[in-house]
Amino acid sequence: MNFHWTFNETTDEQLKKFCIELEYQLRRKITRFLMDRVEKECQGDFSCFHFEVDMVAKRIALSPKTPSRFRQLIEADFETEINHNCC
């Protein structure tokens, strides 16, 4: 599972600490989400999943780097269950 972060031009130490904590929370939540939906298809390996975390827009999205067969399986639920409660 990979995260790509987008920030505005200024990031300080407090924001970096917040993002570390946020990533920890997101990893737990997204892992559970993926286990419930695609664990069999992935055989428990979620390393092909990529996420874009935009701290300016305060949203998280599935990255185009995630294989399309998996994106199609989880896109709708991801938007409501993960992105809706993000950042």
mmCIF file of N, CA and C in Angstrom, residues 48-50 62-75:
data_model
loop_
_atom_site.group_PDB
_atom_site.id
_atom_site.type_symbol
_atom_site.label_atom_id
_atom_site.label_comp_id
_atom_site.label_asym_id
_atom_site.label_seq_id
_atom_site.Cartn_x
_atom_site.Cartn_y
_atom_site.Cartn_z
ATOM 1 N N CYS A 48 -0.143 -3.446 -4.380
ATOM 2 C CA CYS A 48 -0.438 -2.821 -5.676
ATOM 3 C C CYS A 48 -1.418 -1.654 -5.543
ATOM 4 N N PHE A 49 -1.884 -1.377 -4.330
ATOM 5 C CA PHE A 49 -2.832 -0.285 -4.121
ATOM 6 C C PHE A 49 -2.079 1.010 -3.835
ATOM 7 N N HIS A 50 -2.465 2.049 -4.572
ATOM 8 C CA HIS A 50 -1.841 3.363 -4.437
ATOM 9 C C HIS A 50 -2.940 4.387 -4.159
ATOM 10 N N LEU A 62 -8.205 6.936 -4.855
ATOM 11 C CA LEU A 62 -7.466 5.827 -5.451
ATOM 12 C C LEU A 62 -6.616 6.388 -6.575
ATOM 13 N N SER A 63 -5.379 5.996 -6.619
ATOM 14 C CA SER A 63 -4.474 6.453 -7.666
ATOM 15 C C SER A 63 -4.687 5.632 -8.935
ATOM 16 N N PRO A 64 -4.468 6.253 -10.090
ATOM 17 C CA PRO A 64 -4.500 5.492 -11.347
ATOM 18 C C PRO A 64 -3.453 4.377 -11.381
ATOM 19 N N LYS A 65 -2.468 4.442 -10.491
ATOM 20 C CA LYS A 65 -1.455 3.384 -10.418
ATOM 21 C C LYS A 65 -2.025 2.074 -9.867
ATOM 22 N N THR A 66 -3.162 2.157 -9.180
ATOM 23 C CA THR A 66 -3.825 0.946 -8.696
ATOM 24 C C THR A 66 -4.408 0.217 -9.902
ATOM 25 N N PRO A 67 -4.173 -1.084 -10.029
ATOM 26 C CA PRO A 67 -4.718 -1.819 -11.176
ATOM 27 C C PRO A 67 -6.225 -1.601 -11.332
ATOM 28 N N SER A 68 -6.647 -1.380 -12.562
ATOM 29 C CA SER A 68 -8.046 -1.026 -12.824
ATOM 30 C C SER A 68 -9.021 -2.093 -12.349
ATOM 31 N N ARG A 69 -8.648 -3.365 -12.399
ATOM 32 C CA ARG A 69 -9.578 -4.413 -11.951
ATOM 33 C C ARG A 69 -9.918 -4.253 -10.469
ATOM 34 N N PHE A 70 -8.967 -3.763 -9.676
ATOM 35 C CA PHE A 70 -9.232 -3.533 -8.257
ATOM 36 C C PHE A 70 -9.941 -2.199 -8.040
ATOM 37 N N ARG A 71 -9.553 -1.184 -8.794
ATOM 38 C CA ARG A 71 -10.229 0.120 -8.671
ATOM 39 C C ARG A 71 -11.720 -0.035 -8.919
ATOM 40 N N GLN A 72 -12.071 -0.787 -9.956
ATOM 41 C CA GLN A 72 -13.482 -0.971 -10.296
ATOM 42 C C GLN A 72 -14.250 -1.678 -9.184
ATOM 43 N N LEU A 73 -13.595 -2.573 -8.493
ATOM 44 C CA LEU A 73 -14.265 -3.316 -7.418
ATOM 45 C C LEU A 73 -14.561 -2.460 -6.190
ATOM 46 N N ILE A 74 -13.720 -1.463 -5.933
ATOM 47 C CA ILE A 74 -13.850 -0.752 -4.651
ATOM 48 C C ILE A 74 -14.166 0.735 -4.771
ATOM 49 N N GLU A 75 -14.149 1.291 -5.983
ATOM 50 C CA GLU A 75 -14.276 2.745 -6.147
ATOM 51 C C GLU A 75 -15.460 3.366 -5.420
#
